[in-house]
Amino acid sequence: MGRLWLRLVAFFLLLAIAWAGLEWGMARMPNSHSLKRDRLRALAGQVDTLILGSSEAYYGIAPHQLSGTAFNLANSSQSLYYDEQVLKRVLPELPHLKRVIILVGYMTLYFELYDHPESWRQYQYYQEWHIPLQRKVDYFDLRPWSRVALYTPHTALEALRKRFRMSLAPRVDDRGWYRVPDEDRWGLGTEEAQGRLAVHHGFMREQYLEANAAALERIVALLRGRGIEVVMVTTPVWPTYQAGIRTGPWERAKAVVEGLARKYGARYLNFQHEPRLPAEDFEDSDHLNADGASHFARMLDETLGPPRAEQEPSGAGQAGSTRGG
């Protein structure tokens, strides 16, 4: 029995050492969060424009096409809670920041990452940004504490095979933008758009509107209090997607955004229906591809002009800019 226990102890010790080695290697693997964090810090003294939001902004606004030095800090399924938390962490490091572009799409005010098909991403924010999880119950999951569990043992073993000399986000450029692969094209027809909308409606919740509206207001108030220009943007979607948008929730969301624009002297630009972008500029019915992201960023830049310092926030009650439908 003594020898059996010794063998069991040795076996589990070897397992623990192997697991620790995988954890060490995975911690060295670049991912979208660590790449954005490190590349933003490298450009901190130059960045004058910051982009926040979820994948519609992450994929759809190419920062190199904007005037000045813009950086895309949006990410897949990034909710307003994480927009706010990431912003608070980077803001003290950006002495020349003059403008922040915030995505306010159809889903923005109606979802939380913990209640989302990609809820696993919340653990990336905890690991890379040390952002608290929104629910205590999620701390009982193994994934906040283990990169192997988060990215799966299969991914960890594949990384080990390559001696951890690979990136988990190889398509993120030096300004934090994800370049959609040219071959990554999905249908834009009614059936495909309805499929996208069905997924989105599956995690959109009216109950999240109030908290998200408050988070958006805190972001806007924080930035305007520092004299930083705020531009809330609705990115383009294809007409088949727009046709399936539920009018009530969208009108309530727009009313919140327009109200904040007026209250804080911010701007709201609604490009949801954008006839200047052809089908070739879309990855799917609600995301632009790489060409579309460049075209849209140039259009946005023409509308906004170069970022400029503001000595004082604009007065309350000033109307924000609104266009589109």
Short mmCIF file of C-alpha atoms in Angstrom, two decimals:
data_model
loop_
_atom_site.label_atom_id
_atom_site.label_comp_id
_atom_site.label_asym_id
_atom_site.label_seq_id
_atom_site.Cartn_x
_atom_site.Cartn_y
_atom_site.Cartn_z
CA MET A 1 0.00 0.00 0.00
CA GLY A 2 2.85 2.34 0.80
CA ARG A 3 4.36 1.88 -2.65
CA LEU A 4 0.96 2.42 -4.25
CA TRP A 5 0.52 5.72 -2.44
CA LEU A 6 4.02 6.80 -3.41
CA ARG A 7 3.27 6.00 -7.06
CA LEU A 8 0.00 7.92 -6.90
CA VAL A 9 1.71 10.92 -5.32
CA ALA A 10 4.45 10.80 -7.96
CA PHE A 11 1.88 10.51 -10.74
CA PHE A 12 -0.16 13.48 -9.56
CA LEU A 13 3.01 15.48 -8.93
CA LEU A 14 4.08 14.88 -12.51
CA LEU A 15 0.61 15.91 -13.69
CA ALA A 16 0.82 19.10 -11.63
CA ILE A 17 4.26 19.93 -13.05
CA ALA A 18 3.06 19.27 -16.59
CA TRP A 19 -0.05 21.40 -16.04
CA ALA A 20 2.08 24.21 -14.55
CA GLY A 21 4.33 24.05 -17.60
CA LEU A 22 1.34 24.39 -19.90
CA GLU A 23 0.06 27.32 -17.85
CA TRP A 24 3.45 29.03 -18.08
CA GLY A 25 3.57 28.51 -21.82
CA MET A 26 0.00 29.71 -22.40
CA ALA A 27 0.71 32.86 -20.36
CA ARG A 28 3.42 33.67 -22.91
CA MET A 29 1.05 33.27 -25.85
CA PRO A 30 -0.20 36.58 -27.29
CA ASN A 31 -3.97 36.97 -27.43
CA SER A 32 -6.15 39.86 -28.59
CA HIS A 33 -6.19 41.44 -25.13
CA SER A 34 -2.48 41.20 -24.39
CA LEU A 35 -1.59 42.38 -27.90
CA LYS A 36 -3.91 45.38 -27.68
CA ARG A 37 -2.72 46.24 -24.18
CA ASP A 38 0.97 46.05 -25.05
CA ARG A 39 0.70 47.76 -28.43
CA LEU A 40 -1.39 50.56 -26.98
CA ARG A 41 1.21 51.15 -24.28
CA ALA A 42 3.93 51.27 -26.94
CA LEU A 43 2.00 54.06 -28.72
CA ALA A 44 0.63 55.74 -25.59
CA GLY A 45 2.44 59.01 -26.18
CA GLN A 46 1.00 59.32 -29.71
CA VAL A 47 -2.57 58.01 -29.52
CA ASP A 48 -5.17 60.77 -29.95
CA THR A 49 -8.19 58.62 -30.88
CA LEU A 50 -9.50 55.51 -29.15
CA ILE A 51 -12.16 53.12 -30.49
CA LEU A 52 -14.35 51.11 -28.10
CA GLY A 53 -17.06 48.54 -28.68
CA SER A 54 -17.74 44.97 -29.76
CA SER A 55 -16.93 43.13 -32.99
CA GLU A 56 -18.77 45.60 -35.24
CA ALA A 57 -16.13 48.18 -34.28
CA TYR A 58 -13.27 45.67 -33.80
CA TYR A 59 -13.65 44.46 -37.39
CA GLY A 60 -15.33 47.48 -38.90
CA ILE A 61 -13.22 50.57 -38.12
CA ALA A 62 -9.68 50.50 -39.52
CA PRO A 63 -7.68 52.94 -37.35
CA HIS A 64 -4.95 53.56 -39.93
CA GLN A 65 -7.57 55.30 -42.09
CA LEU A 66 -8.41 57.86 -39.39
CA SER A 67 -6.54 61.14 -38.99
CA GLY A 68 -3.89 61.31 -36.29
CA THR A 69 -2.94 58.17 -34.37
CA ALA A 70 -6.03 56.07 -33.71
CA PHE A 71 -6.08 52.80 -31.79
CA ASN A 72 -8.82 50.16 -31.88
CA LEU A 73 -9.50 48.89 -28.35
CA ALA A 74 -12.77 47.21 -29.31
CA ASN A 75 -13.02 43.43 -29.06
CA SER A 76 -15.35 40.55 -29.82
CA SER A 77 -18.52 40.67 -27.68
CA GLN A 78 -17.12 43.53 -25.62
CA SER A 79 -19.98 44.93 -23.57
CA LEU A 80 -20.30 48.43 -22.15
CA TYR A 81 -19.19 47.15 -18.74
CA TYR A 82 -15.86 46.15 -20.27
CA ASP A 83 -15.67 49.28 -22.41
CA GLU A 84 -15.85 51.30 -19.21
CA GLN A 85 -13.43 49.15 -17.24
CA VAL A 86 -10.80 49.00 -19.99
CA LEU A 87 -11.12 52.73 -20.59
CA LYS A 88 -10.50 53.50 -16.91
CA ARG A 89 -7.30 51.44 -17.02
CA VAL A 90 -5.81 53.01 -20.13
CA LEU A 91 -7.00 56.61 -19.79
CA PRO A 92 -4.20 57.72 -17.38
CA GLU A 93 -1.63 56.39 -19.87
CA LEU A 94 -2.86 58.43 -22.85
CA PRO A 95 -1.75 62.05 -22.36
CA HIS A 96 -2.73 63.20 -25.87
CA LEU A 97 -6.11 61.53 -26.16
CA LYS A 98 -8.56 63.91 -27.85
CA ARG A 99 -11.36 61.69 -29.16
CA VAL A 100 -13.10 58.45 -28.23
CA ILE A 101 -15.35 56.63 -30.69
CA ILE A 102 -17.88 54.35 -28.97
CA LEU A 103 -19.94 51.73 -30.78
CA VAL A 104 -23.66 51.94 -30.04
CA GLY A 105 -25.19 49.23 -32.21
CA TYR A 106 -28.51 47.43 -32.13
CA MET A 107 -27.38 45.05 -29.36
CA THR A 108 -25.13 47.35 -27.32
CA LEU A 109 -27.59 48.38 -24.61
CA TYR A 110 -29.26 44.99 -24.38
CA PHE A 111 -26.55 42.46 -23.56
CA GLU A 112 -24.06 41.52 -20.87
CA LEU A 113 -21.06 39.34 -21.63
CA TYR A 114 -21.78 36.89 -18.81
CA ASP A 115 -25.15 36.12 -20.46
CA HIS A 116 -23.82 35.67 -23.97
CA PRO A 117 -22.87 32.68 -26.17
CA GLU A 118 -19.23 33.81 -25.82
CA SER A 119 -19.36 34.33 -22.06
CA TRP A 120 -15.97 32.62 -21.77
CA ARG A 121 -14.44 35.90 -22.94
CA GLN A 122 -15.17 37.50 -19.58
CA TYR A 123 -12.33 35.41 -18.14
CA GLN A 124 -9.90 36.91 -20.65
CA TYR A 125 -10.65 40.35 -19.24
CA TYR A 126 -10.05 39.02 -15.74
CA GLN A 127 -6.73 37.40 -16.68
CA GLU A 128 -5.30 40.13 -18.91
CA TRP A 129 -6.84 43.34 -17.53
CA HIS A 130 -7.67 42.24 -13.95
CA ILE A 131 -11.24 43.41 -14.46
CA PRO A 132 -13.60 42.02 -11.80
CA LEU A 133 -16.22 39.55 -12.96
CA GLN A 134 -19.74 40.89 -12.73
CA ARG A 135 -21.15 37.86 -10.90
CA LYS A 136 -19.59 36.16 -7.87
CA VAL A 137 -20.69 32.74 -9.09
CA ASP A 138 -18.29 32.98 -12.05
CA TYR A 139 -15.29 32.97 -9.72
CA PHE A 140 -16.08 29.31 -8.96
CA ASP A 141 -15.29 28.43 -12.57
CA LEU A 142 -11.75 27.16 -13.29
CA ARG A 143 -11.31 29.51 -16.23
CA PRO A 144 -10.55 32.74 -14.32
CA TRP A 145 -7.52 31.00 -12.84
CA SER A 146 -6.33 28.77 -15.67
CA ARG A 147 -5.41 29.65 -19.23
CA VAL A 148 -5.32 25.97 -20.12
CA ALA A 149 -8.93 25.60 -19.01
CA LEU A 150 -9.91 28.83 -20.77
CA TYR A 151 -8.34 28.00 -24.14
CA THR A 152 -8.88 24.21 -23.72
CA PRO A 153 -6.21 21.54 -23.12
CA HIS A 154 -6.27 20.68 -26.83
CA THR A 155 -5.19 24.25 -27.71
CA ALA A 156 -2.54 24.16 -24.99
CA LEU A 157 -1.08 20.90 -26.30
CA GLU A 158 -1.09 22.23 -29.86
CA ALA A 159 0.75 25.32 -28.59
CA LEU A 160 3.24 23.08 -26.78
CA ARG A 161 3.86 21.20 -30.01
CA LYS A 162 4.81 24.54 -31.57
CA ARG A 163 6.89 25.44 -28.50
CA PHE A 164 4.42 28.22 -27.71
CA ARG A 165 5.76 30.15 -30.71
CA MET A 166 2.37 31.12 -32.04
CA SER A 167 -0.23 33.82 -31.51
CA LEU A 168 -3.85 33.36 -30.54
CA ALA A 169 -4.65 36.59 -32.42
CA PRO A 170 -2.44 36.64 -35.53
CA ARG A 171 -4.72 39.02 -37.45
CA VAL A 172 -4.58 41.88 -34.94
CA ASP A 173 -2.47 44.69 -36.37
CA ASP A 174 -0.26 47.31 -34.70
CA ARG A 175 -3.29 49.55 -34.04
CA GLY A 176 -5.46 46.84 -32.47
CA TRP A 177 -7.63 46.25 -35.55
CA TYR A 178 -8.74 42.76 -36.59
CA ARG A 179 -8.40 42.34 -40.33
CA VAL A 180 -11.15 39.99 -41.50
CA PRO A 181 -9.70 37.36 -43.89
CA ASP A 182 -10.59 38.03 -47.51
CA GLU A 183 -12.11 34.55 -47.87
CA ASP A 184 -14.31 35.00 -44.78
CA ARG A 185 -17.56 35.88 -46.56
CA TRP A 186 -21.09 34.94 -45.52
CA GLY A 187 -24.41 35.40 -47.23
CA LEU A 188 -26.30 38.69 -47.08
CA GLY A 189 -29.70 37.34 -48.04
CA THR A 190 -32.85 37.44 -45.95
CA GLU A 191 -32.41 33.91 -44.62
CA GLU A 192 -28.82 34.55 -43.52
CA ALA A 193 -29.75 37.87 -41.92
CA GLN A 194 -32.63 36.28 -40.05
CA GLY A 195 -30.25 33.65 -38.75
CA ARG A 196 -27.92 36.36 -37.43
CA LEU A 197 -30.82 38.22 -35.85
CA ALA A 198 -32.14 35.05 -34.21
CA VAL A 199 -28.79 34.59 -32.47
CA HIS A 200 -28.70 38.23 -31.39
CA HIS A 201 -32.28 38.27 -30.15
CA GLY A 202 -31.43 35.15 -28.16
CA PHE A 203 -29.11 37.08 -25.83
CA MET A 204 -30.62 40.58 -25.98
CA ARG A 205 -32.49 41.35 -22.75
CA GLU A 206 -34.65 44.37 -21.95
CA GLN A 207 -33.56 44.02 -18.32
CA TYR A 208 -30.01 45.09 -19.20
CA LEU A 209 -31.02 48.41 -20.74
CA GLU A 210 -30.94 50.46 -17.54
CA ALA A 211 -27.49 49.29 -16.35
CA ASN A 212 -25.97 49.66 -19.81
CA ALA A 213 -27.44 53.13 -20.27
CA ALA A 214 -25.88 54.09 -16.92
CA ALA A 215 -22.51 52.62 -17.95
CA LEU A 216 -22.62 54.53 -21.24
CA GLU A 217 -23.44 57.74 -19.41
CA ARG A 218 -20.52 57.24 -17.01
CA ILE A 219 -18.19 56.76 -19.97
CA VAL A 220 -19.45 59.88 -21.73
CA ALA A 221 -19.39 61.97 -18.55
CA LEU A 222 -15.86 60.83 -17.68
CA LEU A 223 -14.51 61.73 -21.10
CA ARG A 224 -16.38 65.01 -21.51
CA GLY A 225 -15.28 66.01 -18.02
CA ARG A 226 -11.70 65.79 -19.32
CA GLY A 227 -12.47 67.76 -22.46
CA ILE A 228 -12.24 64.68 -24.68
CA GLU A 229 -14.52 64.56 -27.70
CA VAL A 230 -17.03 61.69 -27.63
CA VAL A 231 -18.46 60.24 -30.82
CA MET A 232 -21.06 57.49 -30.49
CA VAL A 233 -21.34 55.56 -33.75
CA THR A 234 -23.76 53.01 -35.16
CA THR A 235 -21.88 51.04 -37.80
CA PRO A 236 -23.41 49.94 -41.14
CA VAL A 237 -25.49 46.79 -41.57
CA TRP A 238 -26.85 45.25 -44.75
CA PRO A 239 -30.52 46.09 -45.60
CA THR A 240 -31.68 42.52 -44.92
CA TYR A 241 -30.42 42.80 -41.34
CA GLN A 242 -31.86 46.28 -40.86
CA ALA A 243 -35.25 45.05 -42.07
CA GLY A 244 -35.36 42.52 -39.21
CA ILE A 245 -34.45 44.93 -36.41
CA ARG A 246 -37.16 45.22 -33.78
CA THR A 247 -38.33 48.81 -33.88
CA GLY A 248 -39.25 49.22 -30.21
CA PRO A 249 -35.93 48.21 -28.63
CA TRP A 250 -33.94 50.08 -31.27
CA GLU A 251 -35.90 53.30 -30.86
CA ARG A 252 -35.47 53.13 -27.08
CA ALA A 253 -31.74 52.58 -27.47
CA LYS A 254 -31.42 55.48 -29.92
CA ALA A 255 -33.36 57.73 -27.55
CA VAL A 256 -30.83 56.97 -24.80
CA VAL A 257 -27.88 57.70 -27.08
CA GLU A 258 -29.39 60.87 -28.52
CA GLY A 259 -30.26 62.07 -25.01
CA LEU A 260 -26.68 61.58 -23.83
CA ALA A 261 -25.38 63.39 -26.90
CA ARG A 262 -27.55 66.40 -26.07
CA LYS A 263 -26.82 66.33 -22.35
CA TYR A 264 -23.04 66.16 -22.65
CA GLY A 265 -22.39 67.87 -25.96
CA ALA A 266 -21.26 64.61 -27.56
CA ARG A 267 -21.93 63.45 -31.12
CA TYR A 268 -24.03 60.58 -32.39
CA LEU A 269 -23.52 59.37 -35.96
CA ASN A 270 -25.91 56.73 -37.22
CA PHE A 271 -24.52 54.91 -40.27
CA GLN A 272 -26.81 51.91 -39.89
CA HIS A 273 -28.18 52.41 -43.41
CA GLU A 274 -25.20 53.34 -45.56
CA PRO A 275 -25.87 53.05 -49.32
CA ARG A 276 -22.30 54.08 -50.20
CA LEU A 277 -21.01 50.67 -49.03
CA PRO A 278 -21.65 47.83 -51.53
CA ALA A 279 -22.18 44.16 -50.76
CA GLU A 280 -18.48 43.51 -51.39
CA ASP A 281 -17.67 45.53 -48.23
CA PHE A 282 -19.54 43.18 -45.87
CA GLU A 283 -18.33 40.00 -44.18
CA ASP A 284 -21.89 39.16 -43.16
CA SER A 285 -25.12 41.11 -42.73
CA ASP A 286 -23.92 43.06 -39.67
CA HIS A 287 -20.10 43.10 -39.99
CA LEU A 288 -17.86 44.87 -42.47
CA ASN A 289 -14.90 43.04 -43.95
CA ALA A 290 -11.37 44.47 -44.23
CA ASP A 291 -12.11 46.53 -47.35
CA GLY A 292 -15.36 47.77 -45.85
CA ALA A 293 -13.61 48.72 -42.61
CA SER A 294 -11.13 50.86 -44.53
CA HIS A 295 -13.86 52.47 -46.63
CA PHE A 296 -16.03 53.16 -43.60
CA ALA A 297 -13.14 54.59 -41.58
CA ARG A 298 -12.38 57.04 -44.38
CA MET A 299 -16.04 58.07 -44.49
CA LEU A 300 -16.03 58.51 -40.73
CA ASP A 301 -12.85 60.56 -40.94
CA GLU A 302 -14.36 62.84 -43.57
CA THR A 303 -17.33 63.43 -41.28
CA LEU A 304 -15.31 64.07 -38.12
CA GLY A 305 -12.16 65.75 -39.35
CA PRO A 306 -8.89 65.57 -37.37
CA PRO A 307 -9.14 65.06 -33.59
CA ARG A 308 -8.78 68.30 -31.68
CA ALA A 309 -8.30 69.26 -28.07
CA GLU A 310 -11.27 70.86 -26.30
CA GLN A 311 -10.52 73.24 -23.49
CA GLU A 312 -13.87 72.68 -21.77
CA PRO A 313 -16.77 70.29 -22.28
CA SER A 314 -19.57 71.60 -24.47
CA GLY A 315 -22.58 72.90 -22.61
CA ALA A 316 -25.40 70.65 -21.55
CA GLY A 317 -28.34 70.68 -23.87
CA GLN A 318 -26.31 71.11 -27.04
CA ALA A 319 -27.67 68.88 -29.78
CA GLY A 320 -25.49 65.97 -30.90
CA SER A 321 -25.05 65.11 -34.54
CA THR A 322 -27.35 62.42 -35.87
CA ARG A 323 -27.67 60.99 -39.37
CA GLY A 324 -29.22 58.00 -41.01
CA GLY A 325 -32.10 55.83 -39.88
#
